[in-house]
Amino acid sequence: MDAADLDYRVRTQSGCIPPPLVTLLLDLGHAEEVEFQAGRGEWFCAREWARLLGDRKQQTEALDVLAPYVATGWWPAARAKAELLESWGRADEAIALARPYAAAGGTALDFFARLLARHGQEDEAVTLLSAGIEDWFLATALVDIAEGTGHDEDVAALLAARIPAGHRCDGPWCCRGLGPHMAIGLLAAIHERQGRVDEAIALLHTRQEITSINNHDQLADLLARQDRIGELRAYAATEPLGQAARRLAEVLEERGDVEGAIAVYREEYDSPIGRHHRAVELAQLLARHGRGDEATEVMGELVDSPGGAEDWLVDTLCTLYSDHGRARDGLAHLDALKARRDGKEEWELFRPRLRLMADCGLLDEAVELARGHSEGDASYAAETISDLLAEAGRTEEAVAVLEPYAPTHSRPLADHLISLGRVKDAVVLLQHREPEPFIPVWSGIFTEPPF
């Protein structure tokens, strides 16, 4: 066991038992296998087994499970141990354990600083994070931790210094580290919690190209929190990505104004991508309020429109048909779509047909149809067929379909094997590792053309 190997397997979740299957093993009563594999270098088993021992008040045994992993110097193992210690009320030990790792910065420093702050050492946490404010990740932690500590003005000054006058980022990676767009957002968060809402809003309006992060628009969220619906509505009319419109619709729905939310989604939108997303959001809103037929109509019109027959949109439409007991109507819609495409039905557009057929009690016919498709011998087709069989309780057949494609589909195949009680077979499959590609160390001399 060494840190580099652990890190590779955990990052890639290859050659190991991944978290969902550890959970499945425990849920199906195979705790002894999890315990055994925890002692054989399976990190996700070790982490979960240590947690379970801790829940049973077997703290010494839990720490013994983690000990060989921590001994490698691998930070995730040290973090898991520190989290357990803290949860047991042993915060001083957790802090002592995490402190050396924090010197490397990054996620270890973020964890350590938040740990300090949770246990009354906010000043040290703020000092450590202030020194690393160039890292946006640490700057975010600094803003979080500074709340209520009396350090808001100091942190605000550090952030303001990162917002050069007249600079305009032309993309998310324009500035290394903490760019102006991120600094503006963090500074606005401080202003808002200080009650300086107008300043926060004005600051966020200075953002140029980058207004949305992780599908959320900070200004839209702020306006919603502050009940400034008129301003949110005006902003939604100009915000190009549609995030503000979605937030406006969410607020209206939360207030019981479903028709108002529907009207927001029905407004014209210039971008085709934006129109597609709005239609999906409108259909989901209608479905939530028991208006499944209207939701299906919205998606059907979109799929039938020029450029609307994209796989994710067809899949959304077919899911609505399925969820509302209209599988045969869904099949008829797919037939019409196929006819308009001169009888062509690529796999991604064909796949929803199989689920609808299964809903109609035509599982065997769906399987045969899938096998006869032009892409029916591809590995992704095998996974779809296997899923259909497993959902119908025909797990042995699901395994037989996937076995020729192991280890490409090792995870779903292992899932089925575990369900059948073939735990050892599943573990061997998951622990299979393809040879890592050989990358020669460059000597500094080119030996192959072109020179």
Coordinates of C-alpha atoms in Angstrom, one line a residue:
M1 CA 0.0 0.0 0.0
D2 CA 1.4 3.4 -1.0
A3 CA -0.1 6.9 -1.3
A4 CA 0.4 7.2 -5.1
D5 CA -1.4 3.9 -5.8
L6 CA -4.2 4.8 -3.4
D7 CA -4.7 8.2 -4.9
Y8 CA -4.8 6.8 -8.5
R9 CA -7.4 4.2 -7.6
V10 CA -9.6 6.5 -5.6
R11 CA -9.4 9.4 -8.2
T12 CA -10.2 7.0 -11.1
Q13 CA -12.4 4.6 -9.1
S14 CA -10.7 1.8 -11.0
G15 CA -9.2 -1.4 -9.8
C16 CA -11.2 -1.0 -6.5
I17 CA -14.6 -1.4 -4.9
P18 CA -16.4 2.0 -5.4
P19 CA -18.6 3.6 -2.7
P20 CA -22.0 2.6 -4.2
L21 CA -21.0 -1.0 -4.3
V22 CA -19.6 -0.9 -0.7
T23 CA -23.0 0.4 0.3
L24 CA -24.7 -2.4 -1.7
L25 CA -22.6 -5.0 0.0
L26 CA -23.5 -3.7 3.5
D27 CA -27.2 -3.4 2.5
L28 CA -27.3 -7.0 1.4
G29 CA -25.6 -8.3 4.5
H30 CA -22.1 -8.8 3.3
A31 CA -20.4 -6.9 6.1
E32 CA -17.7 -9.5 6.6
E33 CA -16.5 -9.0 3.0
V34 CA -16.3 -5.2 3.6
E35 CA -14.3 -5.8 6.7
F36 CA -12.0 -8.3 4.9
Q37 CA -11.4 -6.0 2.0
A38 CA -10.8 -3.0 4.4
G39 CA -7.6 -4.9 5.5
R40 CA -6.5 -5.5 1.9
G41 CA -6.1 -2.0 0.7
E42 CA -9.7 -1.2 -0.4
W43 CA -9.9 2.4 0.8
F44 CA -13.7 2.8 0.4
C45 CA -14.3 -0.3 2.4
A46 CA -11.9 0.8 5.1
R47 CA -13.5 4.3 5.3
E48 CA -17.0 2.9 5.7
W49 CA -15.9 0.0 8.0
A50 CA -14.1 2.5 10.3
R51 CA -17.2 4.7 10.4
L52 CA -19.4 1.7 11.3
L53 CA -17.0 0.7 14.1
G54 CA -17.1 4.2 15.4
D55 CA -20.9 4.1 15.5
R56 CA -20.6 1.0 17.6
K57 CA -18.3 2.8 20.1
Q58 CA -15.4 0.7 19.0
Q59 CA -13.1 3.7 18.5
T60 CA -9.8 1.9 18.9
E61 CA -10.7 -0.7 16.4
A62 CA -11.9 2.0 14.0
L63 CA -8.6 3.8 14.1
D64 CA -6.7 0.5 13.7
V65 CA -8.6 0.0 10.4
L66 CA -7.4 3.4 9.1
A67 CA -3.9 3.2 10.5
P68 CA -2.1 1.6 7.6
Y69 CA -3.7 4.1 5.2
V70 CA -2.7 7.1 7.3
A71 CA 0.8 5.7 7.6
T72 CA 1.3 6.2 3.9
G73 CA 1.0 10.0 4.4
W74 CA -2.0 10.1 2.1
W75 CA -4.1 13.2 3.0
P76 CA -7.6 11.7 2.4
A77 CA -6.9 8.9 5.0
A78 CA -5.6 11.5 7.5
R79 CA -8.7 13.6 6.8
A80 CA -11.0 10.6 7.4
K81 CA -9.3 9.9 10.7
A82 CA -9.5 13.6 11.7
E83 CA -13.3 13.6 10.9
L84 CA -13.8 10.5 13.1
L85 CA -11.8 12.0 16.0
E86 CA -13.8 15.3 15.8
S87 CA -17.1 13.4 15.6
W88 CA -16.1 11.6 18.8
G89 CA -15.4 14.9 20.6
R90 CA -11.6 14.5 20.3
A91 CA -11.1 17.8 18.4
D92 CA -7.7 18.5 19.8
E93 CA -6.4 15.2 18.4
A94 CA -8.0 16.0 15.1
I95 CA -6.3 19.4 14.9
A96 CA -2.9 18.0 15.8
L97 CA -3.3 15.3 13.1
A98 CA -4.4 17.7 10.4
R99 CA -1.9 20.5 11.1
P100 CA 1.2 19.2 9.3
Y101 CA -0.9 18.5 6.1
A102 CA -2.2 22.1 6.1
A103 CA 1.2 23.4 5.3
A104 CA 0.7 22.1 1.7
G105 CA -2.3 24.4 1.2
G106 CA -5.2 23.4 -1.0
T107 CA -7.9 21.1 0.3
A108 CA -5.9 20.2 3.4
L109 CA -5.6 23.8 4.5
D110 CA -9.3 24.4 3.7
F111 CA -10.3 21.5 6.0
F112 CA -7.8 22.5 8.7
A113 CA -9.0 26.1 8.8
R114 CA -12.7 25.1 9.0
L115 CA -11.8 22.6 11.7
L116 CA -10.0 25.3 13.7
A117 CA -13.0 27.7 13.3
R118 CA -15.5 25.1 14.5
H119 CA -13.5 24.8 17.7
G120 CA -13.0 28.4 18.7
Q121 CA -9.7 29.1 16.9
E122 CA -11.2 31.5 14.2
D123 CA -8.3 34.0 14.4
E124 CA -5.7 31.4 13.5
A125 CA -7.9 30.1 10.7
V126 CA -8.4 33.6 9.2
T127 CA -4.7 34.3 9.4
L128 CA -3.8 31.1 7.6
L129 CA -6.4 31.6 4.9
S130 CA -5.6 35.2 4.4
A131 CA -2.0 34.3 3.4
G132 CA -3.4 32.0 0.7
I133 CA -6.1 34.2 -0.7
E134 CA -4.7 33.9 -4.2
D135 CA -6.4 30.5 -4.3
W136 CA -10.1 31.0 -5.0
F137 CA -10.9 27.8 -3.0
L138 CA -9.2 29.1 0.1
A139 CA -10.6 32.6 -0.4
T140 CA -14.1 31.1 -0.4
A141 CA -13.3 29.3 2.9
L142 CA -11.9 32.6 4.3
V143 CA -15.2 34.4 3.6
D144 CA -17.2 31.6 5.2
I145 CA -15.1 31.5 8.3
A146 CA -14.8 35.3 8.7
E147 CA -18.6 35.6 9.3
G148 CA -19.3 36.7 12.8
T149 CA -15.6 36.9 13.8
G150 CA -15.1 40.7 13.4
H151 CA -12.8 40.1 10.4
D152 CA -15.2 41.0 7.6
E153 CA -13.7 44.4 6.9
D154 CA -10.1 43.0 6.8
V155 CA -11.2 40.2 4.4
A156 CA -13.2 42.7 2.3
A157 CA -10.1 44.8 1.9
L158 CA -8.1 41.8 0.7
L159 CA -10.8 41.0 -1.9
A160 CA -11.1 44.6 -3.1
A161 CA -7.4 44.6 -3.8
R162 CA -8.0 41.7 -6.2
I163 CA -10.4 43.7 -8.4
P164 CA -8.4 45.9 -10.7
A165 CA -10.2 48.8 -12.2
G166 CA -11.1 48.5 -15.8
H167 CA -10.1 44.8 -16.2
R168 CA -12.5 42.6 -18.1
C169 CA -12.1 38.8 -18.0
D170 CA -12.9 37.2 -21.4
G171 CA -13.3 33.7 -19.9
P172 CA -13.3 31.7 -16.6
W173 CA -9.5 31.0 -16.8
C174 CA -8.5 34.6 -17.7
C175 CA -6.8 35.3 -14.4
R176 CA -4.8 32.7 -12.5
G177 CA -5.9 32.0 -9.0
L178 CA -8.5 34.3 -7.5
G179 CA -9.8 36.3 -10.6
P180 CA -11.8 39.5 -10.4
H181 CA -15.1 37.8 -11.1
M182 CA -14.7 35.5 -8.1
A183 CA -13.4 38.3 -5.9
I184 CA -16.5 40.4 -6.8
G185 CA -18.8 37.5 -5.8
L186 CA -17.1 36.9 -2.5
L187 CA -17.0 40.6 -1.7
A188 CA -20.7 40.9 -2.5
A189 CA -21.4 38.1 -0.1
I190 CA -19.7 40.0 2.7
H191 CA -21.6 43.2 1.9
E192 CA -24.9 41.3 1.9
R193 CA -24.4 39.8 5.3
Q194 CA -23.3 43.2 6.6
G195 CA -26.7 44.5 5.5
R196 CA -25.1 46.6 2.7
V197 CA -27.4 45.0 0.1
D198 CA -27.4 47.9 -2.4
E199 CA -23.6 47.9 -2.5
A200 CA -23.7 44.1 -3.0
I201 CA -26.1 44.4 -5.9
A202 CA -24.2 47.3 -7.5
L203 CA -21.0 45.3 -7.3
L204 CA -22.5 42.2 -8.9
H205 CA -23.8 44.4 -11.7
T206 CA -20.1 45.2 -12.6
R207 CA -19.5 41.6 -13.6
Q208 CA -19.1 41.3 -17.3
E209 CA -19.0 38.0 -19.2
I210 CA -19.0 35.7 -16.2
T211 CA -22.2 35.9 -14.2
S212 CA -23.1 32.3 -13.6
I213 CA -21.1 29.7 -11.7
N214 CA -22.3 26.0 -11.3
N215 CA -25.7 26.9 -13.0
H216 CA -26.4 29.6 -10.4
D217 CA -26.4 33.3 -10.8
Q218 CA -25.4 35.0 -7.6
L219 CA -27.2 38.3 -8.3
A220 CA -30.4 36.5 -9.1
D221 CA -30.1 34.5 -5.8
L222 CA -29.4 37.6 -3.8
L223 CA -32.4 39.5 -5.3
A224 CA -34.6 36.5 -4.5
R225 CA -33.3 36.3 -0.9
Q226 CA -33.9 40.0 -0.4
D227 CA -37.5 39.8 -1.9
R228 CA -36.6 42.3 -4.6
I229 CA -38.8 40.5 -7.2
G230 CA -39.2 43.6 -9.4
E231 CA -35.4 43.9 -9.8
L232 CA -35.1 40.1 -10.3
R233 CA -37.7 40.2 -13.1
A234 CA -35.9 43.1 -14.8
Y235 CA -32.6 41.3 -14.5
A236 CA -34.1 38.1 -15.8
A237 CA -35.1 40.0 -19.0
T238 CA -31.5 40.7 -19.8
E239 CA -29.4 37.9 -18.2
P240 CA -28.4 35.8 -21.3
L241 CA -28.0 32.3 -19.8
G242 CA -31.5 32.0 -18.4
Q243 CA -30.4 31.4 -14.8
A244 CA -32.1 34.5 -13.5
A245 CA -35.4 33.6 -15.3
R246 CA -35.3 30.1 -13.7
R247 CA -34.7 31.6 -10.2
L248 CA -37.6 34.0 -10.8
A249 CA -39.9 31.1 -11.7
E250 CA -38.7 29.2 -8.7
V251 CA -39.6 32.1 -6.4
L252 CA -43.0 32.5 -7.9
E253 CA -43.7 28.7 -7.6
E254 CA -42.6 28.8 -4.0
R255 CA -45.1 31.5 -3.4
G256 CA -47.9 29.6 -5.0
D257 CA -48.0 31.6 -8.2
V258 CA -47.7 28.7 -10.5
E259 CA -49.3 30.6 -13.4
G260 CA -46.7 33.3 -13.0
A261 CA -43.9 30.8 -13.0
I262 CA -45.3 29.2 -16.2
A263 CA -45.5 32.6 -17.8
V264 CA -41.8 33.2 -17.1
Y265 CA -40.8 29.9 -18.9
R266 CA -43.1 30.7 -21.8
E267 CA -41.4 34.0 -22.6
E268 CA -39.5 34.1 -25.9
Y269 CA -35.8 33.3 -25.7
D270 CA -33.2 34.0 -28.4
S271 CA -30.8 31.1 -27.9
P272 CA -32.0 27.6 -29.1
I273 CA -30.2 26.0 -26.2
G274 CA -31.9 28.5 -23.8
R275 CA -35.3 27.6 -25.4
H276 CA -34.7 23.9 -24.9
H277 CA -33.8 24.3 -21.3
R278 CA -36.8 26.5 -20.6
A279 CA -39.1 24.0 -22.2
V280 CA -37.7 21.2 -20.0
E281 CA -38.0 23.3 -16.9
L282 CA -41.6 24.3 -17.9
A283 CA -42.5 20.6 -18.4
Q284 CA -41.0 19.7 -15.1
L285 CA -43.0 22.5 -13.4
L286 CA -46.2 21.4 -15.0
A287 CA -45.6 17.7 -14.0
R288 CA -44.9 18.7 -10.4
H289 CA -48.4 20.3 -10.3
G290 CA -50.3 17.3 -11.7
R291 CA -50.5 18.7 -15.2
G292 CA -48.7 15.8 -16.9
D293 CA -50.6 16.0 -20.2
E294 CA -49.6 19.7 -20.6
A295 CA -46.0 18.8 -19.7
T296 CA -46.0 16.1 -22.4
E297 CA -47.5 18.5 -24.9
V298 CA -44.8 21.1 -24.2
M299 CA -42.0 18.5 -24.8
G300 CA -43.7 16.9 -27.7
E301 CA -43.9 20.3 -29.5
L302 CA -40.3 20.9 -28.8
V303 CA -39.1 17.5 -30.1
D304 CA -41.2 17.9 -33.2
S305 CA -39.8 21.4 -33.9
P306 CA -36.8 22.0 -36.2
G307 CA -33.6 20.9 -34.3
G308 CA -35.6 19.6 -31.4
A309 CA -35.0 15.9 -31.8
E310 CA -32.0 15.8 -29.6
D311 CA -31.4 12.7 -27.6
W312 CA -31.8 14.3 -24.1
L313 CA -35.0 16.0 -25.2
V314 CA -36.5 12.8 -26.6
D315 CA -35.5 11.0 -23.5
T316 CA -37.2 13.7 -21.3
L317 CA -40.4 13.4 -23.5
C318 CA -40.4 9.6 -23.2
T319 CA -39.9 9.7 -19.4
L320 CA -43.0 11.9 -19.2
Y321 CA -45.0 9.4 -21.2
S322 CA -43.7 6.6 -19.0
D323 CA -44.3 8.4 -15.7
H324 CA -47.9 9.3 -16.7
G325 CA -48.9 5.8 -17.9
R326 CA -48.9 6.7 -21.6
A327 CA -46.2 4.4 -22.8
R328 CA -48.1 3.5 -26.0
D329 CA -48.6 7.1 -26.9
G330 CA -44.9 7.5 -26.4
L331 CA -44.2 4.7 -28.8
A332 CA -46.5 6.3 -31.4
H333 CA -44.6 9.6 -31.0
L334 CA -41.3 7.8 -31.6
D335 CA -42.7 6.0 -34.7
A336 CA -43.8 9.4 -36.1
L337 CA -40.4 10.9 -35.4
K338 CA -38.6 7.9 -37.0
A339 CA -40.8 8.3 -40.1
R340 CA -39.8 11.9 -40.4
R341 CA -36.2 10.9 -40.3
D342 CA -36.6 8.5 -43.2
G343 CA -36.7 5.4 -40.9
K344 CA -33.4 6.2 -39.2
E345 CA -33.2 5.8 -35.4
E346 CA -29.7 6.2 -33.9
W347 CA -29.2 4.3 -30.7
E348 CA -29.6 7.3 -28.4
L349 CA -33.0 8.0 -30.0
F350 CA -33.8 4.3 -30.1
R351 CA -33.0 3.6 -26.4
P352 CA -36.1 5.3 -24.9
R353 CA -38.2 3.1 -27.1
L354 CA -37.0 0.0 -25.1
R355 CA -38.2 1.4 -21.8
L356 CA -41.6 2.3 -23.2
M357 CA -41.9 -1.2 -24.7
A358 CA -41.0 -2.7 -21.3
D359 CA -43.7 -0.5 -19.7
C360 CA -46.2 -2.1 -22.2
G361 CA -45.2 -5.6 -21.1
L362 CA -43.1 -6.1 -24.3
L363 CA -39.8 -6.8 -22.6
D364 CA -38.8 -9.8 -24.7
E365 CA -39.7 -8.0 -27.9
A366 CA -37.7 -5.0 -26.7
V367 CA -34.6 -7.2 -26.1
E368 CA -34.9 -8.8 -29.5
L369 CA -35.4 -5.5 -31.2
A370 CA -32.4 -4.0 -29.4
R371 CA -30.2 -7.0 -30.5
G372 CA -31.3 -6.5 -34.1
H373 CA -30.5 -2.8 -34.1
S374 CA -27.5 -1.7 -36.2
E375 CA -25.7 -0.8 -33.0
G376 CA -27.0 -3.7 -31.0
D377 CA -23.6 -5.4 -30.6
A378 CA -22.0 -2.3 -29.0
S379 CA -21.1 -2.4 -25.4
Y380 CA -23.3 0.5 -24.5
A381 CA -26.3 -1.4 -26.1
A382 CA -25.4 -4.4 -23.9
E383 CA -25.6 -2.2 -20.8
T384 CA -29.1 -0.9 -21.8
I385 CA -30.4 -4.5 -22.4
S386 CA -28.9 -5.7 -19.2
D387 CA -30.6 -2.9 -17.2
L388 CA -34.0 -3.8 -18.7
L389 CA -33.6 -7.4 -17.8
A390 CA -32.4 -6.6 -14.2
E391 CA -35.3 -4.2 -13.7
A392 CA -37.6 -7.1 -14.7
G393 CA -36.0 -9.4 -12.1
R394 CA -34.1 -11.4 -14.7
T395 CA -30.7 -10.8 -13.2
E396 CA -29.1 -14.0 -14.4
E397 CA -29.8 -13.0 -18.0
A398 CA -28.6 -9.4 -17.2
V399 CA -25.3 -10.9 -16.1
A400 CA -25.0 -13.1 -19.2
V401 CA -25.5 -10.1 -21.5
L402 CA -22.8 -8.0 -19.8
E403 CA -20.2 -10.8 -19.2
P404 CA -18.7 -10.6 -22.7
Y405 CA -18.0 -6.9 -22.2
A406 CA -16.2 -7.2 -18.9
P407 CA -14.2 -5.4 -17.6
T408 CA -15.5 -2.4 -19.6
H409 CA -18.7 -2.6 -17.7
S410 CA -17.3 -4.0 -14.5
R411 CA -19.4 -1.8 -12.2
P412 CA -22.9 -2.6 -13.5
L413 CA -21.9 -6.2 -13.9
A414 CA -20.5 -6.4 -10.3
D415 CA -23.8 -4.8 -9.1
H416 CA -25.7 -7.7 -10.7
L417 CA -23.3 -10.3 -9.3
I418 CA -23.6 -8.9 -5.8
S419 CA -27.4 -9.0 -6.1
L420 CA -27.1 -12.7 -7.0
G421 CA -24.8 -13.4 -4.0
R422 CA -21.7 -13.9 -6.2
V423 CA -19.7 -11.5 -4.0
K424 CA -16.3 -13.0 -4.6
D425 CA -16.8 -12.9 -8.4
A426 CA -17.8 -9.3 -8.2
V427 CA -14.8 -8.3 -6.1
V428 CA -12.4 -10.1 -8.5
L429 CA -14.0 -8.2 -11.4
L430 CA -13.8 -4.8 -9.7
Q431 CA -10.2 -5.3 -8.6
H432 CA -9.0 -6.1 -12.2
R433 CA -6.6 -3.5 -13.3
E434 CA -5.6 -2.8 -16.9
P435 CA -1.9 -2.3 -17.4
E436 CA -1.1 1.4 -17.1
P437 CA 0.2 2.9 -20.3
F438 CA 4.0 3.1 -20.5
I439 CA 5.2 6.7 -20.8
P440 CA 8.9 6.8 -21.3
V441 CA 10.9 9.5 -19.5
W442 CA 12.0 12.1 -22.1
S443 CA 15.7 12.2 -22.5
G444 CA 15.7 15.7 -24.0
I445 CA 16.6 14.4 -27.4
F446 CA 14.2 13.9 -30.3
T447 CA 14.8 10.5 -31.9
E448 CA 11.7 10.4 -34.2
P449 CA 10.7 12.7 -37.1
P450 CA 9.6 15.4 -37.4
F451 CA 12.5 17.0 -35.5

